[in-house]
Amino acid sequence: MKELKEVIRLVVLEKRDIVLSIVFGFLAGMSAVGLFGASGYLISRAALIPPLYALTVLIAFLKLFGFARALGRYAERYFSHRATFTILSNLRLAFYKKLEPHAPRIFQKYRSGDLLSRIVGDVESLQNFFLRVYYPPVVLVIIFLGTVVFASIFSISIAIVLLLGLVVTGLLIPAWYTVKQRKLASRVREARGELSTEAAEWLYGFRDLKIYQQLEDKKEMLHQSSDDYIRESERDSRQMLSSHSWNTFATLLVSWIVTGLGAFLVAEGDLNGLFLAMLVMISLTVFENAAPMAVLPSHLDDSKRASKRLFSIVEEENRGTETYNLDGKLAPSMQVCDVSYRFPDEEREALTGVTLSIPAGSKTAIVGASGSGKSTLLQLFMKFQIPSMGELMVNGKNITEISEESIWENSNVVLQENHYFYGNIRENLQLAGEDLSDEEMKLVLEEVGLEFDLDQPVFEKGENLSGGERQRLSIARAFLKGKRLWLLDEPTSSVDALTERMIFNHLYERASQDTVVLISHRLSGLEKMDQIIVMAEGEVAEAGSYDELMQKQGHFYEMKQIEKNIFST
Amino acid sequence: MKHLSRLAFSDRRVFMLLVLTSVLIGATIIGQSYFFVAIVDRIFLGEGRFQDILPLLAGLLLVLAGRTLFTWLNGRTGIKLASKAKLYFRQSIIDKYARNPVQASLQGQSGRKVSVLMDSVDEIDGYFSSYIPQMIQTMIIPLMILVVVFTQHLYSGLIMIITAPFIPLFMAIIGVMTKKKSEEQMEKLNTFSGKFLDTLQGLTTLKLFGRSKQQKEEIESSSLGFRDATMEVLKVAFVSSLMLEFISMLSIGLIALEIAIRLVVYESVSFFTAFFILILAPEFYLTLKDFGSAFHTGRGATGASNLLAEELEKEEQHIQWGSGKLEGKQPPEIKLDQMSFHYEEGFAMEELTATIHSYNQVAIVGKSGAGKSTLLHLLAGLTKPSSGTIKVNDRSLFDYEEKEWFSQVSYISQHPYLFSGTIAENIAIGGRGNHSKEEIQEAAEKAGIAELIASLEKGYDTPVGEAGRGLSGGEKQRLALARTFLKKPSVILFDEPTTGLDLKTERVLQASMEKLAKTATIITVAHRLHTIKKADQILLLDRGYLIGKGTHEELLETVKEYRDMVTVQQGGNSA
């Protein structure tokens, strides 16, 4: 249960709705028991032909129980679902609070793209915890206790039989199947995972498979995994069914014992025969409430897994003491000394023994093939990652001692993938500062060559903007922020050459005294840079000014020759 | 939906088993009620001894065991039916995808197809495992109960007959009402539920601008908005079951009242009959209500079922290959004769005619969207021309045996696909069956990737899963080259990468192509000037039309579009 500690803490926050759900669940369950018990009693009573008024009262009771049951069920559902969704909201919030401090680092660390949707899915699946795991047993136990107490008025032994029935159907059988379920569920998941991987591979690699004439073989394998998955999930369903069947049989058996025992007691004269029908009806009804226990094991298992996964994401290593803040007034300098970095789940190093120096106020371009480590280097500058080996100094201090917030606050960053929020252009620009005037915003839009109205809508993730427009909007945001460190990762890769040149002219104007680090996808237009760093396979292949590198006729020169050769279509 | 029910009833044995178990469940329900009542009657009114009811108790136990057993059997049949249906759909879909060669050119749809294969097929489970069995039960069990009640007491039977139709009626009315309301809420729900993911995705940006703290309130307010919108929808559903509960409750009350009055006032029914009916009535309504919930499950499968049917009914472009053998040692001569290709989305390629001689190096050139990749697919035999023919050694390409053709062809795409497996396996997939370790190493050597492989701890046995995670674009490109060196094809189709390659790969590519050109015809979608310049023939495409054919010099002379293209390219980069 320790995986669920945090979840339980969040669940019990919603005291009012929980209590109401339990109260109404109890009311509905008890009314059903009352309804059927009363009808059994009514019939027995009628058989003995009592005065009519006694019957009238009973029938009135019957109606009352009937309505109470229906309304109770309605209210129970209403409050339990409301609680569930409020809990979902609490979960999201709590998780966001936990995740937020570690944010960009964690996303970079787990480079898999589905991390976020997995988080959302896990949080969502935890909403079932309250609805299917937490409160049904509580309601069940209370109803049973009420019924047992009521039954004990008439016969202690029948009350005991009911209590034993609760233990078997509410505890023993679910517990037994919880254990069995765990093994089976993991096998179903495995089989599903395998099929889905193979299906994806088969479809994405379709063309290659076709040409290598492997399509038929792989198709057979796909059929095979499909069969496996179906077989495993059939086994899972059958197990659910048998859990359900045993549970039903146990409840029916309890009713049978109650009937036999009741009959015996009546025959022996220990129980008034008038109550026999009532007790039989009660025992048949009260177990209706045990039905949710059949699905509890699988939901418990799911919740545990989701919770474990969620909270393990944010368990973090100690990141040392951050004693300094980056001074925003000065253009910073950076020294990289023999730095290596490897992503946690990868075998090869992304950066190996990188040494370079970026003086305050200098303009540096980083170039290289895709996968050469350019973006990783930038991530180290932003303190999204800490070097595995070597030292990264900012203004002469080790970056581990500088607070990451102060680095972010004092840099203008444009990443390859930037986020845009649902709203309008103004709101997306105001991210750079609440009190920006319309004039300032219009000016930067002009500088990046966007003819946008500030009130123009922006859809989720900027879906209504083209790739180039989105990039330019990000640059505009960076312009507005106006700090002294610029970290730009291929900011204009989707912008045409002419506009690019115009944007860079404005950039150098604005950043004339600032430190600029630019990852460039093009080799042209780098003539004015103070230095160009050429990355290859995680190492610095060359560094120097444009003229120096061209004269040297080395790596950069060769790249330049190839670029000249390529048609950009 | 029709699709599904046809499938469900196709197997008569399963259908009969479902009917049989339903009848038996009905019988045990009635038997169970009978024995309970008989025991109480015998003891309570008959004042019998305990010994007298022992046979009845034994009978009751038997019936209870029977009820459990038959319910289990019924459920199991449903589960089996579901498995069979899922198996059928998944296999049909896989076979369908395998047959359709256009698939190869529509890589973008793969994600959707995986989801059809996984999720849509899983979603129809409930239809077979719960809706169908429950529907059959609902057709049989209430009827059986009704017959028994009629034999016992006419008026109770009449009350049941009159009240029962209200349950489906109300379900239908409420269904119609909810539909509109839930559609209204759906849009709201989508916006609210997307907010959390949106914020998480934007967290890096938010942090860089120091705005992440403020988002907490936004998440909270949208989550609560989501809650309220959902509750609106759910409330209607709850009211619907409340109404059903009321109807059945009222009906049972009515029956109880009627029986009690007859029992007391008129003394026209016995205690046995009265109790019997009273125990049967709730079972009658319960089966009807159960059908209500099963109906929802069945409805839930509609969307998935439609999607599957749509996918299966899609027109396919099956390619029929012949049995011809490719003769001759040298690469085949390929002719395009008035070849046209149309695709549903409006893209068209019109009347292409060209000849590609053995050992020719051909460059396909044109703007994006001109149809370069489509032409490559057509040449590979992955897609079939709509009209006209592709001739290989003067016979139609599709006269040859499929295996015969593909064993001569290699296709190197811009983003080669790596399968999960070891590096050695990934190279060997290009070959023709069994290759010795030495052959694989030799191919890797030629493709300039042997050094890299040697530097890895596990060498050739290093696993490269999930589309080659951990390898850079250039390394994947070289691995694809190794496949080609191993295969030694006579026709190579090459989609030249645009940018982003490392120098080493650039050099390797250029050298390898020169080497391969000695033994094969090479057709390249070209992006590099040197590739274009040295081509024996350039095919210049523009929006599906072949507007120029010839060498670099010839095209420079004669085709204005080509001249413009080359000028722009050189101007664009030298600036």
mmCIF file of C-alpha atoms in Angstrom, chain B residues 69-316:
data_model
loop_
_atom_site.group_PDB
_atom_site.id
_atom_site.type_symbol
_atom_site.label_atom_id
_atom_site.label_comp_id
_atom_site.label_asym_id
_atom_site.label_seq_id
_atom_site.Cartn_x
_atom_site.Cartn_y
_atom_site.Cartn_z
ATOM 1 C CA LEU B 69 -22.553 -23.321 -13.572
ATOM 2 C CA PHE B 70 -24.808 -22.235 -16.427
ATOM 3 C CA THR B 71 -24.094 -18.555 -15.867
ATOM 4 C CA TRP B 72 -20.411 -19.392 -16.009
ATOM 5 C CA LEU B 73 -20.875 -21.453 -19.140
ATOM 6 C CA ASN B 74 -22.869 -18.669 -20.750
ATOM 7 C CA GLY B 75 -20.190 -16.138 -19.863
ATOM 8 C CA ARG B 76 -17.457 -18.397 -21.140
ATOM 9 C CA THR B 77 -19.211 -18.855 -24.445
ATOM 10 C CA GLY B 78 -19.427 -15.074 -24.740
ATOM 11 C CA ILE B 79 -15.719 -14.714 -24.008
ATOM 12 C CA LYS B 80 -14.881 -17.358 -26.608
ATOM 13 C CA LEU B 81 -17.093 -15.622 -29.114
ATOM 14 C CA ALA B 82 -15.294 -12.344 -28.398
ATOM 15 C CA SER B 83 -11.891 -13.971 -28.846
ATOM 16 C CA LYS B 84 -12.956 -15.466 -32.122
ATOM 17 C CA ALA B 85 -14.290 -12.162 -33.379
ATOM 18 C CA LYS B 86 -11.154 -10.293 -32.353
ATOM 19 C CA LEU B 87 -9.020 -12.922 -34.009
ATOM 20 C CA TYR B 88 -11.040 -12.663 -37.193
ATOM 21 C CA PHE B 89 -10.878 -8.877 -37.333
ATOM 22 C CA ARG B 90 -7.227 -8.609 -36.461
ATOM 23 C CA GLN B 91 -6.238 -11.202 -39.025
ATOM 24 C CA SER B 92 -8.387 -9.656 -41.723
ATOM 25 C CA ILE B 93 -6.978 -6.217 -41.054
ATOM 26 C CA ILE B 94 -3.397 -7.457 -41.074
ATOM 27 C CA ASP B 95 -3.992 -9.374 -44.306
ATOM 28 C CA LYS B 96 -5.694 -6.356 -45.801
ATOM 29 C CA TYR B 97 -2.775 -4.101 -44.964
ATOM 30 C CA ALA B 98 -0.313 -6.659 -46.247
ATOM 31 C CA ARG B 99 -2.048 -6.861 -49.611
ATOM 32 C CA ASN B 100 -2.316 -3.158 -50.211
ATOM 33 C CA PRO B 101 0.871 -1.862 -51.782
ATOM 34 C CA VAL B 102 -0.155 1.794 -51.571
ATOM 35 C CA GLN B 103 0.456 1.353 -47.870
ATOM 36 C CA ALA B 104 4.130 1.558 -48.624
ATOM 37 C CA SER B 105 3.895 5.073 -49.947
ATOM 38 C CA LEU B 106 1.616 6.356 -47.221
ATOM 39 C CA GLN B 107 3.920 6.185 -44.249
ATOM 40 C CA GLY B 108 2.090 8.989 -42.522
ATOM 41 C CA GLN B 109 -0.891 6.823 -41.738
ATOM 42 C CA SER B 110 0.976 4.176 -39.817
ATOM 43 C CA GLY B 111 0.122 5.564 -36.395
ATOM 44 C CA ARG B 112 -3.578 5.486 -37.136
ATOM 45 C CA LYS B 113 -3.309 1.964 -38.464
ATOM 46 C CA VAL B 114 -1.576 0.689 -35.363
ATOM 47 C CA SER B 115 -4.422 2.140 -33.329
ATOM 48 C CA VAL B 116 -7.037 0.457 -35.532
ATOM 49 C CA LEU B 117 -5.235 -2.842 -35.156
ATOM 50 C CA MET B 118 -4.881 -2.549 -31.393
ATOM 51 C CA ASP B 119 -7.607 -0.393 -29.886
ATOM 52 C CA SER B 120 -10.495 -0.684 -32.311
ATOM 53 C CA VAL B 121 -10.270 -4.461 -32.297
ATOM 54 C CA ASP B 122 -10.130 -4.543 -28.501
ATOM 55 C CA GLU B 123 -13.122 -2.259 -28.255
ATOM 56 C CA ILE B 124 -15.467 -4.725 -29.930
ATOM 57 C CA ASP B 125 -14.829 -7.235 -27.144
ATOM 58 C CA GLY B 126 -17.754 -6.029 -25.033
ATOM 59 C CA TYR B 127 -20.184 -6.454 -27.877
ATOM 60 C CA PHE B 128 -19.521 -10.186 -28.057
ATOM 61 C CA SER B 129 -18.659 -11.001 -24.490
ATOM 62 C CA SER B 130 -21.495 -9.139 -22.818
ATOM 63 C CA TYR B 131 -24.013 -7.587 -25.205
ATOM 64 C CA ILE B 132 -24.827 -10.673 -27.311
ATOM 65 C CA PRO B 133 -25.182 -13.144 -24.408
ATOM 66 C CA GLN B 134 -27.195 -10.618 -22.416
ATOM 67 C CA MET B 135 -29.444 -9.917 -25.387
ATOM 68 C CA ILE B 136 -30.195 -13.603 -25.823
ATOM 69 C CA GLN B 137 -30.864 -13.937 -22.114
ATOM 70 C CA THR B 138 -33.230 -10.996 -22.200
ATOM 71 C CA MET B 139 -35.172 -12.586 -25.025
ATOM 72 C CA ILE B 140 -35.568 -15.865 -23.148
ATOM 73 C CA ILE B 141 -35.522 -15.511 -19.371
ATOM 74 C CA PRO B 142 -38.257 -12.860 -18.839
ATOM 75 C CA LEU B 143 -40.489 -14.857 -21.150
ATOM 76 C CA MET B 144 -39.971 -18.016 -19.112
ATOM 77 C CA ILE B 145 -40.688 -16.188 -15.880
ATOM 78 C CA LEU B 146 -43.759 -14.656 -17.423
ATOM 79 C CA VAL B 147 -45.095 -18.068 -18.450
ATOM 80 C CA VAL B 148 -44.602 -19.423 -14.945
ATOM 81 C CA VAL B 149 -46.247 -16.391 -13.367
ATOM 82 C CA PHE B 150 -49.225 -16.721 -15.730
ATOM 83 C CA THR B 151 -49.727 -20.325 -14.704
ATOM 84 C CA GLN B 152 -49.695 -19.227 -11.081
ATOM 85 C CA HIS B 153 -51.630 -16.011 -11.097
ATOM 86 C CA LEU B 154 -53.128 -14.280 -14.090
ATOM 87 C CA TYR B 155 -53.229 -10.695 -12.767
ATOM 88 C CA SER B 156 -49.593 -10.540 -11.720
ATOM 89 C CA GLY B 157 -48.692 -11.729 -15.175
ATOM 90 C CA LEU B 158 -50.789 -8.982 -16.698
ATOM 91 C CA ILE B 159 -49.149 -6.311 -14.547
ATOM 92 C CA MET B 160 -45.747 -7.544 -15.714
ATOM 93 C CA ILE B 161 -46.773 -7.499 -19.371
ATOM 94 C CA ILE B 162 -48.122 -3.972 -19.101
ATOM 95 C CA THR B 163 -45.189 -2.496 -17.149
ATOM 96 C CA ALA B 164 -42.283 -4.232 -18.896
ATOM 97 C CA PRO B 165 -42.398 -2.187 -22.140
ATOM 98 C CA PHE B 166 -41.911 1.003 -20.122
ATOM 99 C CA ILE B 167 -38.322 0.016 -19.432
ATOM 100 C CA PRO B 168 -37.086 -0.065 -23.051
ATOM 101 C CA LEU B 169 -39.348 2.880 -23.850
ATOM 102 C CA PHE B 170 -37.819 5.056 -21.163
ATOM 103 C CA MET B 171 -34.378 3.898 -22.112
ATOM 104 C CA ALA B 172 -34.982 5.009 -25.676
ATOM 105 C CA ILE B 173 -36.448 8.391 -24.674
ATOM 106 C CA ILE B 174 -33.624 9.146 -22.279
ATOM 107 C CA GLY B 175 -31.099 7.925 -24.837
ATOM 108 C CA VAL B 176 -32.343 10.479 -27.336
ATOM 109 C CA MET B 177 -32.364 13.245 -24.757
ATOM 110 C CA THR B 178 -28.850 12.506 -23.497
ATOM 111 C CA LYS B 179 -27.384 12.319 -26.939
ATOM 112 C CA LYS B 180 -27.909 15.975 -27.647
ATOM 113 C CA LYS B 181 -26.785 17.058 -24.237
ATOM 114 C CA SER B 182 -23.638 14.967 -24.239
ATOM 115 C CA GLU B 183 -22.738 16.237 -27.671
ATOM 116 C CA GLU B 184 -23.039 19.768 -26.318
ATOM 117 C CA GLN B 185 -20.781 18.914 -23.421
ATOM 118 C CA MET B 186 -18.281 16.974 -25.495
ATOM 119 C CA GLU B 187 -16.576 20.035 -26.894
ATOM 120 C CA LYS B 188 -16.211 21.541 -23.445
ATOM 121 C CA LEU B 189 -14.847 18.280 -22.144
ATOM 122 C CA ASN B 190 -12.213 18.129 -24.834
ATOM 123 C CA THR B 191 -10.946 21.620 -24.140
ATOM 124 C CA PHE B 192 -10.811 21.053 -20.416
ATOM 125 C CA SER B 193 -9.188 17.661 -20.548
ATOM 126 C CA GLY B 194 -6.548 18.820 -23.023
ATOM 127 C CA LYS B 195 -5.437 21.632 -20.757
ATOM 128 C CA PHE B 196 -3.379 19.466 -18.438
ATOM 129 C CA LEU B 197 -1.436 17.889 -21.283
ATOM 130 C CA ASP B 198 -1.057 21.285 -22.954
ATOM 131 C CA THR B 199 0.437 22.757 -19.799
ATOM 132 C CA LEU B 200 2.789 19.828 -19.288
ATOM 133 C CA GLN B 201 3.979 20.115 -22.869
ATOM 134 C CA GLY B 202 4.552 23.811 -22.440
ATOM 135 C CA LEU B 203 6.302 23.472 -19.130
ATOM 136 C CA THR B 204 9.784 24.029 -20.559
ATOM 137 C CA THR B 205 8.685 27.252 -22.215
ATOM 138 C CA LEU B 206 6.829 28.322 -19.085
ATOM 139 C CA LYS B 207 9.845 27.706 -16.923
ATOM 140 C CA LEU B 208 12.153 29.603 -19.249
ATOM 141 C CA PHE B 209 9.848 32.558 -18.894
ATOM 142 C CA GLY B 210 9.395 32.024 -15.163
ATOM 143 C CA ARG B 211 5.664 31.470 -15.515
ATOM 144 C CA SER B 212 5.193 27.896 -14.376
ATOM 145 C CA LYS B 213 3.921 28.715 -10.908
ATOM 146 C CA GLN B 214 0.915 30.628 -12.185
ATOM 147 C CA GLN B 215 -0.291 27.623 -14.139
ATOM 148 C CA LYS B 216 -1.476 25.844 -11.009
ATOM 149 C CA GLU B 217 -4.660 27.861 -10.834
ATOM 150 C CA GLU B 218 -5.278 27.302 -14.512
ATOM 151 C CA ILE B 219 -4.973 23.558 -14.110
ATOM 152 C CA GLU B 220 -7.268 23.627 -11.130
ATOM 153 C CA SER B 221 -9.946 25.715 -12.778
ATOM 154 C CA SER B 222 -9.912 23.658 -15.964
ATOM 155 C CA SER B 223 -10.002 20.412 -13.978
ATOM 156 C CA LEU B 224 -12.990 21.615 -12.038
ATOM 157 C CA GLY B 225 -14.595 22.787 -15.259
ATOM 158 C CA PHE B 226 -14.043 19.320 -16.609
ATOM 159 C CA ARG B 227 -15.657 17.880 -13.522
ATOM 160 C CA ASP B 228 -18.740 20.063 -13.806
ATOM 161 C CA ALA B 229 -19.201 19.373 -17.495
ATOM 162 C CA THR B 230 -18.815 15.642 -16.937
ATOM 163 C CA MET B 231 -21.275 15.712 -14.072
ATOM 164 C CA GLU B 232 -23.822 17.340 -16.354
ATOM 165 C CA VAL B 233 -23.578 14.391 -18.701
ATOM 166 C CA LEU B 234 -23.462 11.820 -15.944
ATOM 167 C CA LYS B 235 -26.426 13.324 -14.117
ATOM 168 C CA VAL B 236 -28.611 12.544 -17.096
ATOM 169 C CA ALA B 237 -27.361 8.973 -17.137
ATOM 170 C CA PHE B 238 -28.018 8.652 -13.426
ATOM 171 C CA VAL B 239 -31.506 10.058 -13.774
ATOM 172 C CA SER B 240 -32.109 7.496 -16.480
ATOM 173 C CA SER B 241 -31.234 4.619 -14.181
ATOM 174 C CA LEU B 242 -33.215 6.290 -11.426
ATOM 175 C CA MET B 243 -36.268 6.226 -13.659
ATOM 176 C CA LEU B 244 -35.703 2.575 -14.524
ATOM 177 C CA GLU B 245 -35.357 1.795 -10.859
ATOM 178 C CA PHE B 246 -38.622 3.628 -10.182
ATOM 179 C CA ILE B 247 -40.436 1.774 -12.882
ATOM 180 C CA SER B 248 -39.336 -1.631 -11.701
ATOM 181 C CA MET B 249 -39.881 -0.651 -8.084
ATOM 182 C CA LEU B 250 -43.372 0.596 -8.770
ATOM 183 C CA SER B 251 -44.211 -2.484 -10.745
ATOM 184 C CA ILE B 252 -42.951 -4.809 -8.022
ATOM 185 C CA GLY B 253 -44.869 -2.742 -5.463
ATOM 186 C CA LEU B 254 -47.985 -3.007 -7.588
ATOM 187 C CA ILE B 255 -47.639 -6.759 -7.823
ATOM 188 C CA ALA B 256 -46.979 -7.083 -4.104
ATOM 189 C CA LEU B 257 -50.011 -4.942 -3.318
ATOM 190 C CA GLU B 258 -52.262 -6.873 -5.612
ATOM 191 C CA ILE B 259 -51.129 -10.214 -4.224
ATOM 192 C CA ALA B 260 -51.391 -9.100 -0.626
ATOM 193 C CA ILE B 261 -54.940 -7.876 -1.139
ATOM 194 C CA ARG B 262 -55.955 -11.097 -2.832
ATOM 195 C CA LEU B 263 -54.232 -13.048 -0.116
ATOM 196 C CA VAL B 264 -55.899 -11.161 2.731
ATOM 197 C CA VAL B 265 -59.158 -9.783 1.429
ATOM 198 C CA TYR B 266 -60.275 -12.335 -1.086
ATOM 199 C CA GLU B 267 -58.167 -15.221 0.113
ATOM 200 C CA SER B 268 -58.040 -16.271 -3.502
ATOM 201 C CA VAL B 269 -54.296 -17.085 -3.693
ATOM 202 C CA SER B 270 -52.199 -19.322 -1.531
ATOM 203 C CA PHE B 271 -49.133 -18.205 0.415
ATOM 204 C CA PHE B 272 -47.042 -20.409 -1.834
ATOM 205 C CA THR B 273 -48.214 -18.666 -5.012
ATOM 206 C CA ALA B 274 -47.912 -15.228 -3.505
ATOM 207 C CA PHE B 275 -44.362 -15.720 -2.212
ATOM 208 C CA PHE B 276 -43.338 -17.443 -5.422
ATOM 209 C CA ILE B 277 -44.469 -14.509 -7.535
ATOM 210 C CA LEU B 278 -42.935 -12.031 -5.149
ATOM 211 C CA ILE B 279 -39.546 -13.684 -5.524
ATOM 212 C CA LEU B 280 -39.820 -14.033 -9.296
ATOM 213 C CA ALA B 281 -40.915 -10.454 -10.013
ATOM 214 C CA PRO B 282 -37.571 -8.781 -9.146
ATOM 215 C CA GLU B 283 -35.709 -11.344 -11.266
ATOM 216 C CA PHE B 284 -37.956 -10.430 -14.172
ATOM 217 C CA TYR B 285 -37.151 -6.714 -13.956
ATOM 218 C CA LEU B 286 -33.504 -7.321 -13.158
ATOM 219 C CA THR B 287 -32.932 -9.112 -16.460
ATOM 220 C CA LEU B 288 -34.530 -6.202 -18.292
ATOM 221 C CA LYS B 289 -32.364 -3.684 -16.449
ATOM 222 C CA ASP B 290 -29.218 -5.726 -17.074
ATOM 223 C CA PHE B 291 -29.982 -5.539 -20.733
ATOM 224 C CA GLY B 292 -29.954 -1.761 -20.404
ATOM 225 C CA SER B 293 -26.347 -1.707 -19.246
ATOM 226 C CA ALA B 294 -25.279 -4.347 -21.741
ATOM 227 C CA PHE B 295 -26.919 -2.257 -24.427
ATOM 228 C CA HIS B 296 -24.578 0.619 -23.568
ATOM 229 C CA THR B 297 -21.588 -1.685 -23.913
ATOM 230 C CA GLY B 298 -22.928 -2.789 -27.277
ATOM 231 C CA ARG B 299 -23.384 0.802 -28.357
ATOM 232 C CA GLY B 300 -19.848 1.598 -27.285
ATOM 233 C CA ALA B 301 -18.598 -0.877 -29.868
ATOM 234 C CA THR B 302 -20.414 0.893 -32.699
ATOM 235 C CA GLY B 303 -17.686 3.427 -33.362
ATOM 236 C CA ALA B 304 -14.961 0.817 -33.368
ATOM 237 C CA SER B 305 -17.030 -1.516 -35.521
ATOM 238 C CA ASN B 306 -17.703 1.161 -38.110
ATOM 239 C CA LEU B 307 -14.020 1.995 -38.224
ATOM 240 C CA LEU B 308 -13.103 -1.640 -38.783
ATOM 241 C CA ALA B 309 -15.749 -2.103 -41.461
ATOM 242 C CA GLU B 310 -14.550 1.053 -43.205
ATOM 243 C CA GLU B 311 -10.971 -0.143 -43.091
ATOM 244 C CA LEU B 312 -11.886 -3.563 -44.473
ATOM 245 C CA GLU B 313 -14.071 -2.184 -47.220
ATOM 246 C CA LYS B 314 -11.496 0.315 -48.461
ATOM 247 C CA GLU B 315 -10.632 -0.208 -52.051
ATOM 248 C CA GLU B 316 -7.335 -1.931 -52.375
#
